[in-house]
Structure formats: structure tokens, C-alpha cells
């Protein structure tokens, strides 16, 4: 591909699916913030087309509109014309990246992030150790104060757990009780460093539902952050590694195991993994096979043997108290994977949980992968109305199913001083079902 050719900068054929109806505008978080057409899905598609037709340049304004988009894909859900906006945006960002005007510092930051940290678990671990020490010594808070308004991202940086919580998952955890089968579990890249508790709860839930849980020691990152942020070469390399890692985890008959994913962003990417290996028939075929056996945890626990295992667990539990919880849809679960009903059904069945709907639960929280790190002010402006909606529910627990959303909500709740806990759906089952079942007299 010649990145100097404007026709190569966008998926021009895909952009022609847009019929300009405007139905997507009011679902778009960035359009709702600005009211400006160029910050809407239709406006962005119009710019992509104009670029391909030579009517505009790939200038700083164009690049900024690409960056401003959350890639939440809310526009896809409402589009009557089937526009694949997520794919259009990934293509546009990837094609523009080689000709972007970035400072040397920005280029270095991207190489460290995409080529080192997300490719090497040792490097990621080292950063977690140093980051934890800096947070404990108050250096991160100090740096945020010195940076003033520009230190917003540092102020909201997730607190890194102690080393005792940053342990890797075991490669094998046997099913408890009646065995129903075996699954592979995606451990994730940042999950073990920031949300190891969620991963461990996921393993406990799957094992208690009757499934052996296998984890790949070799696998680091699935490449979704690369694909979303203009790094197609990195996304391709990690897709190939991901396919190899999970093709190697097989059942007694030698068939690859179903892959359960507790991160909606990763699950959405894995279900469309063939996009990351275009023009490579063997890898495309294996990517499609992996996509077919990839299941979000909510999907797995709401259907078939997973649902039977969860029902058997729940049958043993009686709640002592009722806790009001609310659910926030991760964009890559709802808009990327079209999974809406399953998490709600699971939560309604958990003894002691009263599920209340939150207004605008289907709208982005502003996390969007690394968006909240790169554009913290925009991410905060997108979350703020949702914090008000959370208060209005009266819930004491907010449940979601994606690491970025968990961290974004935790930061917003801390900032706003709202007394609400943030839990992954696996942690709700772990706490309200598994822990309750082991209580005397339960
Ligand atoms: S992906 Fe989200 S932020 Fe981007 S244009 Fe679509 S609705 Fe707007
Ligand atoms: S809803 Fe679809 S077809 Fe209509 S303007 Fe938006 S992207 Fe274009």
C-alpha cells in the first residue's frame, strides 16, 4: 500500500455504504459533546470520502477527528445501512499513522507502548513494579500537581495493586464437583497487573460451574489495542501469536478448546480476528475458527453447559440481604458483540442482587481502550453525565465486563466521591454466589 495515495488512506468502498440518513448522530458521544457534524459518524465518513476523492488533505483537523472518535461503535448498532464504522475507523487510523505529524516524544511513547509493553510481559511487569513504587512514594500525585491541568491523566491513573495481587493465573485449574467440560481463558495483557482479582474470580466461577480452566503461558496480548490505534503490523503479529497460542490448547480428543474472554474489548477483537490478517488465507481461516469458538464470559454463562453450571451453583444459595446493583454495557460487548440480554439475565438470577437499569447504560463511559489516557479531558466529559445517572439509580454496586470500563468508572467514582463499588460480573458471582455458598447456614 502506498500511504501517499489518498485512495489508500481510507476504505473508500466501505464508506459508500453510508446513505447520510443521520440516524447515528444522537447516539454518538462525541457529537453529543460538540454538536458539530465533523465529530459525528456521518461527518467522519464524509471526511474519509472527501480525502479519498482529493477534496481535502489529511491535515491536523482530519487526524484530530479520527483521534476524537471513541471507536465505541454505537453508530453501527443504529445504522440502517450496515455501515461497518469500526472497520472504517481502524483502516483510516492505520493508513494515516505512517504520515502523521508526531513529535519524537510521541513516536517514542508509541513504540514503547505498542512494541515493548504490549508485546513483553516482563516489560509490563517491570512498569507495574516501578509504577506501584512511585504511587506509594507519592511521586505520581506530585507529578500530577506539578503538571497542573495537563496532569489530569496522571491524577486518574489506576492504582496499581500490591505484588501479592499481581500474580499470574495457574496454567490449569481443575473443575470443582461434577465436571461439565474444559475451556481456555484469555488472561490478557494488563489484566494480571491491574485487575488480577477479576481474573482470579473468573477462574473460580468457571471451575465452580464444572469446567477445567486452561491458560496459555505464552500469550501476552491479542492486539486489539494495536488494531484500534493505527498499528496494523502489530495487530497482525499478535493475531498470529494468539491463533498459535489458543490452537495449542486442546481437549482430550485434540480439538481446540472454547475460548472464554472476560474483557469485552478483547472478545470483540477476537471475534473479528480475520481483519487483522488480511490476504493471508491460512491465517484468515484459523482466525475465523478461533472467532467461532470465542465466547464472552456472560455469553458462556447464559447458554448451554455454562448456564447449567451456573444454575446448579445458584440453586445452593439463599441470600441474607439484598444489594442494589446496576449494569453498564461495555461498548465492545453491546455494539461490538451484540450481547445485551445475557449479563442482565445473569445478574437478575444472582440471589441477593436487585438489578436496576441506569439511564444511558448503552452509551460509552469514555474509557475506550487507551482513549482515557490519551484524551483524559474528553474521557471525563463523556463519563460525567453517566456519573449523575449512576447516582440516580441508588445502586451501591456498578457492574460491567471490561477492564478499561472498570478502571474508568473507578476513577470517576473516586473523583466524584460517590460511594459505589465497581465489580466485574465474574466478581459479582464470586461474591454473591460462591462466597455465600461457603457461608455456614447458606
Ligand atoms: S464509534 Fe462512537 S464515537 Fe466514533 S463515530 Fe461512532 S458513535 Fe461516534
Ligand atoms: S446511520 Fe449509517 S447510513 Fe445513516 S448517516 Fe449514520 S453511518 Fe450513515
Tab-separated table of C-alpha atoms and ligand atoms in Angstrom:
chain	number	residue	atom	x	y	z
A	1	UNK	CA	0.000	0.000	0.000
A	2	UNK	CA	1.323	3.467	-0.880
A	3	UNK	CA	0.354	5.752	2.048
A	4	UNK	CA	0.829	8.822	-0.178
A	5	UNK	CA	-2.079	7.738	-2.371
A	6	UNK	CA	-5.291	9.321	-0.959
A	7	UNK	CA	-7.325	6.374	-2.272
A	8	UNK	CA	-5.297	4.138	0.066
A	9	UNK	CA	-5.934	6.266	3.143
A	10	UNK	CA	-9.497	5.082	3.653
A	11	UNK	CA	-11.724	2.111	2.896
A	12	UNK	CA	-13.478	4.043	0.144
A	13	UNK	CA	-15.801	1.222	-0.915
A	14	UNK	CA	-16.921	0.661	2.694
A	15	UNK	CA	-17.546	4.384	3.142
A	16	UNK	CA	-20.033	4.334	0.251
A	17	UNK	CA	-22.471	2.300	2.395
A	18	UNK	CA	-23.368	5.481	4.298
A	19	UNK	CA	-26.611	6.960	2.971
A	20	UNK	CA	-26.328	10.166	5.066
A	21	UNK	CA	-29.573	9.483	6.949
A	22	UNK	CA	-28.205	10.930	10.200
A	23	UNK	CA	-29.818	8.322	12.457
A	24	UNK	CA	-26.451	7.761	14.136
A	25	UNK	CA	-25.846	11.365	15.156
A	26	UNK	CA	-27.582	11.489	18.504
A	27	UNK	CA	-26.155	8.148	19.610
A	28	UNK	CA	-22.598	9.381	19.061
A	29	UNK	CA	-20.947	10.530	22.324
A	30	UNK	CA	-18.576	12.952	20.596
A	31	UNK	CA	-21.353	14.539	18.524
A	32	UNK	CA	-23.432	14.931	21.662
A	33	UNK	CA	-20.499	16.747	23.289
A	34	UNK	CA	-19.837	19.168	20.456
A	35	UNK	CA	-22.948	19.292	18.270
A	36	UNK	CA	-20.535	19.559	15.340
A	37	UNK	CA	-21.140	17.442	12.236
A	38	UNK	CA	-17.442	16.604	11.758
A	39	UNK	CA	-17.455	14.945	15.208
A	40	UNK	CA	-20.301	12.629	14.192
A	41	UNK	CA	-20.127	9.246	12.422
A	42	UNK	CA	-21.672	10.738	9.277
A	43	UNK	CA	-19.263	13.661	9.367
A	44	UNK	CA	-16.251	11.403	9.814
A	45	UNK	CA	-17.334	9.181	6.922
A	46	UNK	CA	-17.867	12.282	4.797
A	47	UNK	CA	-14.313	13.411	5.597
A	48	UNK	CA	-12.907	9.980	4.725
A	49	UNK	CA	-14.657	10.091	1.369
A	50	UNK	CA	-13.565	13.656	0.693
A	51	UNK	CA	-9.979	12.655	1.452
A	52	UNK	CA	-10.103	9.711	-0.946
A	53	UNK	CA	-11.589	11.963	-3.644
A	54	UNK	CA	-8.827	14.543	-3.149
A	55	UNK	CA	-11.208	17.238	-1.887
A	56	UNK	CA	-9.430	17.643	1.493
A	57	UNK	CA	-5.963	16.997	2.870
A	58	UNK	CA	-5.039	14.568	5.639
A	59	UNK	CA	-4.268	17.547	7.862
A	60	UNK	CA	-4.235	18.036	11.644
A	61	UNK	CA	-8.025	18.595	11.786
A	62	UNK	CA	-8.675	15.315	9.998
A	63	UNK	CA	-6.251	13.454	12.287
A	64	UNK	CA	-7.839	15.038	15.361
A	65	UNK	CA	-11.332	13.904	14.338
A	66	UNK	CA	-10.023	10.360	13.920
A	67	UNK	CA	-8.466	10.570	17.410
A	68	UNK	CA	-11.589	12.124	18.963
A	69	UNK	CA	-13.716	9.120	17.961
A	70	UNK	CA	-14.007	6.570	20.791
A	71	UNK	CA	-14.437	3.654	18.405
A	72	UNK	CA	-17.395	2.725	20.612
A	73	UNK	CA	-19.377	1.526	17.542
A	74	UNK	CA	-22.661	2.828	18.937
A	75	UNK	CA	-23.234	4.205	15.429
A	76	UNK	CA	-23.107	0.683	13.980
A	77	UNK	CA	-25.937	-0.510	16.216
A	78	UNK	CA	-28.384	2.082	14.882
A	79	UNK	CA	-27.205	2.282	11.274
A	80	UNK	CA	-29.907	1.072	8.846
A	81	UNK	CA	-27.376	0.756	6.058
A	82	UNK	CA	-24.996	-1.650	7.811
A	83	UNK	CA	-22.015	0.698	7.771
A	84	UNK	CA	-19.044	-1.093	9.374
A	85	UNK	CA	-17.828	2.023	11.125
A	86	UNK	CA	-15.347	0.241	13.399
A	87	UNK	CA	-13.580	-1.244	10.401
A	88	UNK	CA	-13.600	2.095	8.525
A	89	UNK	CA	-12.019	3.838	11.504
A	90	UNK	CA	-9.402	1.149	12.154
A	91	UNK	CA	-8.433	1.261	8.479
A	92	UNK	CA	-8.278	5.076	8.399
A	93	UNK	CA	-6.122	5.282	11.539
A	94	UNK	CA	-3.760	2.541	10.367
A	95	UNK	CA	-3.323	4.085	6.918
A	96	UNK	CA	-2.762	7.588	8.288
A	97	UNK	CA	-0.243	6.653	11.009
A	98	UNK	CA	2.899	6.465	8.797
A	99	UNK	CA	2.338	10.054	7.564
A	100	UNK	CA	1.193	11.616	10.824
A	101	UNK	CA	2.977	14.639	12.174
A	102	UNK	CA	4.069	13.394	15.606
A	103	UNK	CA	6.797	14.689	17.902
A	104	UNK	CA	9.819	12.474	18.592
A	105	UNK	CA	8.499	12.016	22.139
A	106	UNK	CA	5.094	10.850	20.878
A	107	UNK	CA	6.730	8.423	18.452
A	108	UNK	CA	8.930	7.037	21.211
A	109	UNK	CA	5.906	6.659	23.508
A	110	UNK	CA	4.026	4.701	20.855
A	111	UNK	CA	6.962	2.394	20.184
A	112	UNK	CA	7.479	1.730	23.900
A	113	UNK	CA	3.753	1.101	24.411
A	114	UNK	CA	2.909	-0.907	21.309
A	115	UNK	CA	6.223	-2.682	20.563
A	116	UNK	CA	7.523	-3.267	24.068
A	117	UNK	CA	4.929	-3.150	26.847
A	118	UNK	CA	2.108	-4.865	24.964
A	119	UNK	CA	4.479	-7.446	23.499
A	120	UNK	CA	6.571	-8.427	26.506
A	121	UNK	CA	5.066	-9.451	29.813
A	122	UNK	CA	8.355	-8.901	31.620
A	123	UNK	CA	8.459	-5.262	30.498
A	124	UNK	CA	4.835	-4.759	31.522
A	125	UNK	CA	5.588	-6.282	34.915
A	126	UNK	CA	8.624	-4.027	35.371
A	127	UNK	CA	6.484	-0.931	34.688
A	128	UNK	CA	3.899	-2.166	37.211
A	129	UNK	CA	6.608	-2.580	39.874
A	130	UNK	CA	8.066	0.888	39.218
A	131	UNK	CA	4.595	2.461	38.940
A	132	UNK	CA	3.466	0.913	42.216
A	133	UNK	CA	6.619	2.189	43.984
A	134	UNK	CA	6.089	5.681	42.517
A	135	UNK	CA	2.458	5.720	43.600
A	136	UNK	CA	3.342	4.557	47.123
A	137	UNK	CA	6.022	7.260	47.397
A	138	UNK	CA	3.523	9.925	46.286
A	139	UNK	CA	5.566	10.727	43.176
A	140	UNK	CA	2.647	10.231	40.780
A	141	UNK	CA	0.444	12.644	42.746
A	142	UNK	CA	3.305	15.137	42.919
A	143	UNK	CA	3.906	14.903	39.168
A	144	UNK	CA	0.183	15.426	38.563
A	145	UNK	CA	0.197	18.579	40.733
A	146	UNK	CA	3.305	19.964	39.003
A	147	UNK	CA	1.754	19.282	35.588
A	148	UNK	CA	-1.400	21.212	36.562
A	149	UNK	CA	-4.330	20.717	34.160
A	150	UNK	CA	-2.088	18.610	31.911
A	151	UNK	CA	-1.677	16.138	34.779
A	152	UNK	CA	-5.288	15.020	34.574
A	153	UNK	CA	-4.340	11.603	33.165
A	154	UNK	CA	-1.838	11.014	35.981
A	155	UNK	CA	-4.361	12.013	38.661
A	156	UNK	CA	-6.846	9.460	37.353
A	157	UNK	CA	-4.251	6.726	36.731
A	158	UNK	CA	-5.408	3.411	38.175
A	159	UNK	CA	-3.866	2.455	41.447
A	160	UNK	CA	-1.514	-0.484	40.878
A	161	UNK	CA	-2.240	-3.354	43.289
A	162	UNK	CA	0.475	-4.890	45.515
A	163	UNK	CA	2.692	-7.665	44.160
A	164	UNK	CA	0.656	-10.289	46.032
A	165	UNK	CA	-2.319	-9.421	43.803
A	166	UNK	CA	-0.332	-9.215	40.567
A	167	UNK	CA	0.233	-12.961	40.275
A	168	UNK	CA	-0.269	-14.946	37.070
A	169	UNK	CA	-3.147	-17.372	36.721
A	170	UNK	CA	-2.283	-21.068	37.002
A	171	UNK	CA	-1.986	-22.781	33.627
A	172	UNK	CA	-4.529	-25.367	34.781
A	173	UNK	CA	-7.349	-25.206	37.307
A	174	UNK	CA	-9.491	-28.341	37.622
A	175	UNK	CA	-13.282	-28.297	37.640
A	176	UNK	CA	-14.924	-28.498	41.047
A	177	UNK	CA	-17.660	-31.081	41.602
A	178	UNK	CA	-19.398	-32.539	38.556
A	179	UNK	CA	-17.170	-31.875	35.512
A	180	UNK	CA	-19.022	-30.408	32.525
A	181	UNK	CA	-16.076	-29.723	30.205
A	182	UNK	CA	-12.984	-27.611	29.693
A	183	UNK	CA	-12.309	-24.092	28.458
A	184	UNK	CA	-9.371	-21.874	27.621
A	185	UNK	CA	-9.331	-18.471	29.309
A	186	UNK	CA	-7.720	-15.311	27.937
A	187	UNK	CA	-5.555	-13.935	30.740
A	188	UNK	CA	-4.982	-10.615	28.975
A	189	UNK	CA	-2.040	-8.214	28.918
A	190	UNK	CA	-2.837	-5.539	31.526
A	191	UNK	CA	-5.408	-7.611	33.417
A	192	UNK	CA	-2.841	-9.524	35.559
A	193	UNK	CA	-1.140	-6.244	36.526
A	194	UNK	CA	-4.223	-4.133	37.258
A	195	UNK	CA	-7.195	-6.462	37.663
A	196	UNK	CA	-5.810	-9.786	38.791
A	197	UNK	CA	-8.715	-10.081	41.241
A	198	UNK	CA	-11.155	-10.116	38.318
A	199	UNK	CA	-9.155	-12.827	36.562
A	200	UNK	CA	-8.984	-14.985	39.690
A	201	UNK	CA	-12.746	-14.570	40.277
A	202	UNK	CA	-13.343	-15.639	36.664
A	203	UNK	CA	-11.317	-18.834	37.185
A	204	UNK	CA	-13.131	-19.617	40.440
A	205	UNK	CA	-16.529	-19.146	38.784
A	206	UNK	CA	-15.686	-21.281	35.754
A	207	UNK	CA	-14.218	-24.056	37.916
A	208	UNK	CA	-17.205	-23.976	40.290
A	209	UNK	CA	-19.527	-24.253	37.277
A	210	UNK	CA	-17.765	-27.531	36.409
A	211	UNK	CA	-15.099	-26.517	33.861
A	212	UNK	CA	-11.378	-27.199	33.778
A	213	UNK	CA	-9.697	-23.867	33.025
A	214	UNK	CA	-6.586	-23.730	30.819
A	215	UNK	CA	-4.459	-20.583	30.474
A	216	UNK	CA	-1.706	-20.040	27.904
A	217	UNK	CA	1.647	-19.104	29.487
A	218	UNK	CA	2.998	-17.863	26.137
A	219	UNK	CA	0.232	-15.475	25.271
A	220	UNK	CA	0.545	-11.751	26.140
A	221	UNK	CA	-1.820	-9.533	24.132
A	222	UNK	CA	-4.453	-10.196	21.473
A	223	UNK	CA	-3.630	-6.996	19.544
A	224	UNK	CA	-6.946	-5.191	19.965
A	225	UNK	CA	-5.267	-2.003	21.218
A	226	UNK	CA	-2.947	-2.072	18.196
A	227	UNK	CA	-5.852	-2.562	15.783
A	228	UNK	CA	-7.863	0.283	17.330
A	229	UNK	CA	-4.963	2.704	17.417
A	230	UNK	CA	-3.429	2.631	13.960
A	231	UNK	CA	-0.889	-0.185	14.416
A	232	UNK	CA	-1.949	-2.850	11.878
A	233	UNK	CA	1.506	-4.502	11.721
A	234	UNK	CA	1.490	-5.054	15.495
A	235	UNK	CA	-2.129	-6.234	15.368
A	236	UNK	CA	-1.186	-8.724	12.656
A	237	UNK	CA	1.816	-10.111	14.566
A	238	UNK	CA	-0.203	-10.503	17.771
A	239	UNK	CA	-3.097	-12.113	15.902
A	240	UNK	CA	-0.708	-14.778	14.585
A	241	UNK	CA	0.663	-15.367	18.102
A	242	UNK	CA	-2.863	-15.522	19.529
A	243	UNK	CA	-4.007	-18.079	16.972
A	244	UNK	CA	-0.972	-20.282	17.717
A	245	UNK	CA	-1.410	-19.990	21.498
A	246	UNK	CA	-5.080	-20.995	21.520
A	247	UNK	CA	-4.886	-23.604	18.767
A	248	UNK	CA	-2.436	-25.362	21.107
A	249	UNK	CA	-4.939	-25.628	23.994
A	250	UNK	CA	-6.955	-28.733	23.127
A	251	UNK	CA	-9.368	-31.175	24.748
A	252	UNK	CA	-8.910	-34.941	25.229
A	253	UNK	CA	-9.900	-35.537	21.582
A	254	UNK	CA	-7.377	-32.982	20.315
A	255	UNK	CA	-9.977	-30.324	19.395
A	256	UNK	CA	-9.166	-26.691	20.319
A	257	UNK	CA	-10.967	-25.570	23.469
A	258	UNK	CA	-13.650	-22.875	23.506
A	259	UNK	CA	-12.009	-19.580	24.455
A	260	UNK	CA	-13.744	-17.673	27.257
A	261	UNK	CA	-12.934	-13.954	27.465
A	262	UNK	CA	-13.730	-11.650	30.392
A	263	UNK	CA	-12.655	-8.474	28.588
A	264	UNK	CA	-15.269	-7.198	26.129
A	265	UNK	CA	-12.749	-5.239	24.048
A	266	UNK	CA	-10.531	-8.297	23.554
A	267	UNK	CA	-13.538	-10.550	22.889
A	268	UNK	CA	-14.869	-8.208	20.224
A	269	UNK	CA	-11.475	-8.107	18.514
A	270	UNK	CA	-11.065	-11.883	18.688
A	271	UNK	CA	-14.483	-12.397	17.101
A	272	UNK	CA	-13.288	-10.364	14.088
A	273	UNK	CA	-9.673	-11.510	14.158
A	274	UNK	CA	-9.506	-12.251	10.419
A	275	UNK	CA	-9.480	-8.461	9.854
A	276	UNK	CA	-6.001	-8.422	11.399
A	277	UNK	CA	-4.510	-10.891	8.891
A	278	UNK	CA	-5.889	-9.720	5.512
A	279	UNK	CA	-4.634	-11.503	2.402
A	280	UNK	CA	-3.215	-14.485	4.339
A	281	UNK	CA	-5.636	-17.337	3.603
A	282	UNK	CA	-4.221	-19.832	6.126
A	283	UNK	CA	-4.175	-17.326	8.981
A	284	UNK	CA	-7.605	-15.969	7.968
A	285	UNK	CA	-9.062	-19.474	8.123
A	286	UNK	CA	-7.524	-20.184	11.529
A	287	UNK	CA	-8.567	-16.727	12.793
A	288	UNK	CA	-12.164	-17.395	11.744
A	289	UNK	CA	-12.097	-20.760	13.536
A	290	UNK	CA	-10.828	-19.063	16.707
A	291	UNK	CA	-13.526	-16.382	16.361
A	292	UNK	CA	-16.231	-19.049	16.169
A	293	UNK	CA	-15.121	-20.628	19.439
A	294	UNK	CA	-14.622	-17.311	21.300
A	295	UNK	CA	-17.271	-16.516	23.902
A	296	UNK	CA	-17.614	-13.629	26.280
A	297	UNK	CA	-17.955	-14.870	29.878
A	298	UNK	CA	-21.555	-13.549	30.042
A	299	UNK	CA	-22.429	-15.412	26.870
A	300	UNK	CA	-20.807	-18.602	28.171
A	301	UNK	CA	-22.660	-18.477	31.500
A	302	UNK	CA	-26.012	-17.688	29.881
A	303	UNK	CA	-26.088	-20.586	27.404
A	304	UNK	CA	-25.655	-24.352	27.262
A	305	UNK	CA	-23.406	-26.153	29.741
A	306	UNK	CA	-22.149	-22.869	31.224
A	307	UNK	CA	-25.710	-21.826	32.100
A	308	UNK	CA	-26.406	-25.276	33.581
A	309	UNK	CA	-23.307	-24.976	35.763
A	310	UNK	CA	-24.302	-21.528	36.979
A	311	UNK	CA	-27.892	-22.632	37.667
A	312	UNK	CA	-26.594	-25.535	39.788
A	313	UNK	CA	-24.436	-23.130	41.782
A	314	UNK	CA	-27.246	-20.640	42.322
A	315	UNK	CA	-29.622	-23.395	43.455
A	316	UNK	CA	-27.450	-23.867	46.557
A	317	UNK	CA	-27.572	-20.248	47.700
A	318	UNK	CA	-30.056	-18.223	49.721
A	319	UNK	CA	-29.421	-14.524	50.090
A	320	UNK	CA	-29.318	-12.893	53.502
A	321	UNK	CA	-29.565	-9.312	52.252
A	322	UNK	CA	-30.425	-7.550	49.027
A	323	UNK	CA	-27.962	-5.251	47.324
A	324	UNK	CA	-28.985	-2.818	44.605
A	325	UNK	CA	-26.716	-3.075	41.575
A	326	UNK	CA	-26.743	-1.504	38.145
A	327	UNK	CA	-25.192	-2.661	34.888
A	328	UNK	CA	-23.235	-0.568	32.409
A	329	UNK	CA	-22.886	-2.066	28.925
A	330	UNK	CA	-19.295	-2.156	27.666
A	331	UNK	CA	-19.435	-0.822	24.094
A	332	UNK	CA	-17.490	-3.769	22.739
A	333	UNK	CA	-19.917	-6.172	24.383
A	334	UNK	CA	-23.097	-4.412	23.267
A	335	UNK	CA	-22.152	-2.759	19.977
A	336	UNK	CA	-19.164	-4.963	19.087
A	337	UNK	CA	-20.661	-8.353	20.042
A	338	UNK	CA	-24.391	-7.513	20.213
A	339	UNK	CA	-24.637	-9.012	23.733
A	340	UNK	CA	-27.250	-7.150	25.762
A	341	UNK	CA	-29.617	-9.588	27.425
A	342	UNK	CA	-27.145	-12.141	28.831
A	343	UNK	CA	-25.422	-10.071	31.553
A	344	UNK	CA	-28.767	-8.693	32.719
A	345	UNK	CA	-30.268	-12.192	32.883
A	346	UNK	CA	-27.290	-13.443	34.889
A	347	UNK	CA	-27.455	-10.559	37.361
A	348	UNK	CA	-31.222	-10.956	37.850
A	349	UNK	CA	-30.669	-14.609	38.776
A	350	UNK	CA	-27.989	-13.930	41.382
A	351	UNK	CA	-29.532	-14.262	44.867
A	352	UNK	CA	-29.335	-11.013	46.795
A	353	UNK	CA	-28.985	-8.822	43.702
A	354	UNK	CA	-31.628	-6.251	42.824
A	355	UNK	CA	-30.826	-5.054	39.300
A	356	UNK	CA	-31.879	-1.521	38.420
A	357	UNK	CA	-31.383	-0.089	34.949
A	358	UNK	CA	-29.227	3.003	34.603
A	359	UNK	CA	-30.108	5.698	32.103
A	360	UNK	CA	-27.747	5.671	29.122
A	361	UNK	CA	-26.207	2.356	30.199
A	362	UNK	CA	-25.735	1.663	26.488
A	363	UNK	CA	-23.596	4.739	25.905
A	364	UNK	CA	-19.785	4.839	26.162
A	365	UNK	CA	-18.186	5.608	29.559
A	366	UNK	CA	-15.185	7.273	27.894
A	367	UNK	CA	-12.677	4.519	28.583
A	368	UNK	CA	-12.326	3.217	25.015
A	369	UNK	CA	-9.085	1.273	25.407
A	370	UNK	CA	-6.303	3.838	25.877
A	371	UNK	CA	-8.529	6.822	24.961
A	372	UNK	CA	-8.860	7.877	28.608
A	373	UNK	CA	-5.043	8.012	28.827
A	374	UNK	CA	-4.596	9.891	25.563
A	375	UNK	CA	-7.564	12.278	25.898
A	376	UNK	CA	-8.378	12.382	29.617
A	377	UNK	CA	-10.407	15.617	29.440
A	378	UNK	CA	-12.698	14.278	26.709
A	379	UNK	CA	-12.995	10.948	28.540
A	380	UNK	CA	-14.068	12.795	31.705
A	381	UNK	CA	-16.628	14.925	29.870
A	382	UNK	CA	-18.124	11.739	28.426
A	383	UNK	CA	-18.280	9.982	31.792
A	384	UNK	CA	-19.644	12.900	33.866
A	385	UNK	CA	-23.332	12.633	32.775
A	386	UNK	CA	-23.170	8.906	33.403
A	387	UNK	CA	-21.978	9.527	36.963
A	388	UNK	CA	-25.175	11.519	37.508
A	389	UNK	CA	-27.186	8.646	36.041
A	390	UNK	CA	-25.388	6.273	38.414
A	391	UNK	CA	-26.287	8.419	41.434
A	392	UNK	CA	-29.928	8.415	40.299
A	393	UNK	CA	-30.104	4.602	40.418
A	394	UNK	CA	-29.297	4.498	44.138
A	395	UNK	CA	-27.118	1.446	43.422
A	396	UNK	CA	-24.203	0.598	45.686
A	397	UNK	CA	-22.517	-1.601	43.062
A	398	UNK	CA	-21.846	-0.846	39.399
A	399	UNK	CA	-21.222	-3.948	37.306
A	400	UNK	CA	-19.519	-4.108	33.949
A	401	UNK	CA	-17.390	-6.584	31.979
A	402	UNK	CA	-14.366	-4.856	30.513
A	403	UNK	CA	-11.111	-3.812	32.225
A	404	UNK	CA	-10.993	-0.337	30.687
A	405	UNK	CA	-14.582	0.371	31.784
A	406	UNK	CA	-13.834	-0.913	35.305
A	407	UNK	CA	-10.851	1.437	35.620
A	408	UNK	CA	-12.632	4.425	34.042
A	409	UNK	CA	-15.642	4.031	36.340
A	410	UNK	CA	-13.426	3.531	39.403
A	411	UNK	CA	-11.523	6.742	38.598
A	412	UNK	CA	-14.743	8.723	38.014
A	413	UNK	CA	-16.390	7.424	41.176
A	414	UNK	CA	-13.273	8.291	43.199
A	415	UNK	CA	-13.191	11.799	41.711
A	416	UNK	CA	-16.910	12.381	42.301
A	417	UNK	CA	-16.887	10.906	45.806
A	418	UNK	CA	-19.771	8.537	45.043
A	419	UNK	CA	-19.938	5.559	47.409
A	420	UNK	CA	-20.284	2.864	44.762
A	421	UNK	CA	-18.146	-0.242	44.237
A	422	UNK	CA	-17.191	-1.315	40.713
A	423	UNK	CA	-17.274	-5.051	40.066
A	424	UNK	CA	-16.896	-7.299	37.053
A	425	UNK	CA	-19.804	-9.698	36.533
A	426	UNK	CA	-17.427	-12.553	37.490
A	427	UNK	CA	-16.748	-10.832	40.812
A	428	UNK	CA	-20.490	-10.489	41.481
A	429	UNK	CA	-20.969	-14.237	41.041
A	430	UNK	CA	-17.834	-14.937	43.075
A	431	UNK	CA	-19.009	-12.743	45.953
A	432	UNK	CA	-22.773	-13.273	45.934
A	433	UNK	CA	-22.844	-16.946	44.932
A	434	UNK	CA	-19.541	-18.707	45.670
A	435	UNK	CA	-18.718	-16.884	48.904
A	436	UNK	CA	-22.360	-17.050	50.034
A	437	UNK	CA	-22.488	-20.809	49.336
A	438	UNK	CA	-19.477	-21.385	51.593
A	439	UNK	CA	-21.034	-19.389	54.468
A	440	UNK	CA	-22.260	-21.515	57.368
A	441	UNK	CA	-26.021	-21.998	57.120
A	442	UNK	CA	-26.233	-20.836	53.479
B	1	LIG	S1	-17.565	4.934	17.025
B	1	LIG	FE1	-18.641	6.025	18.703
B	1	LIG	S2	-17.552	8.000	18.892
B	1	LIG	FE2	-16.931	7.095	16.917
B	1	LIG	S3	-18.336	7.970	15.430
B	1	LIG	FE3	-19.286	6.018	16.088
B	1	LIG	S4	-20.643	6.561	17.798
B	1	LIG	FE4	-19.250	8.311	17.459
B	2	LIG	S1	-26.805	5.854	10.422
B	2	LIG	FE1	-25.403	4.825	8.963
B	2	LIG	S2	-26.101	5.441	6.944
B	2	LIG	FE2	-27.064	6.852	8.381
B	2	LIG	S3	-25.626	8.620	8.473
B	2	LIG	FE3	-25.037	7.236	10.128
B	2	LIG	S4	-23.449	5.903	9.234
B	2	LIG	FE4	-24.515	6.920	7.516
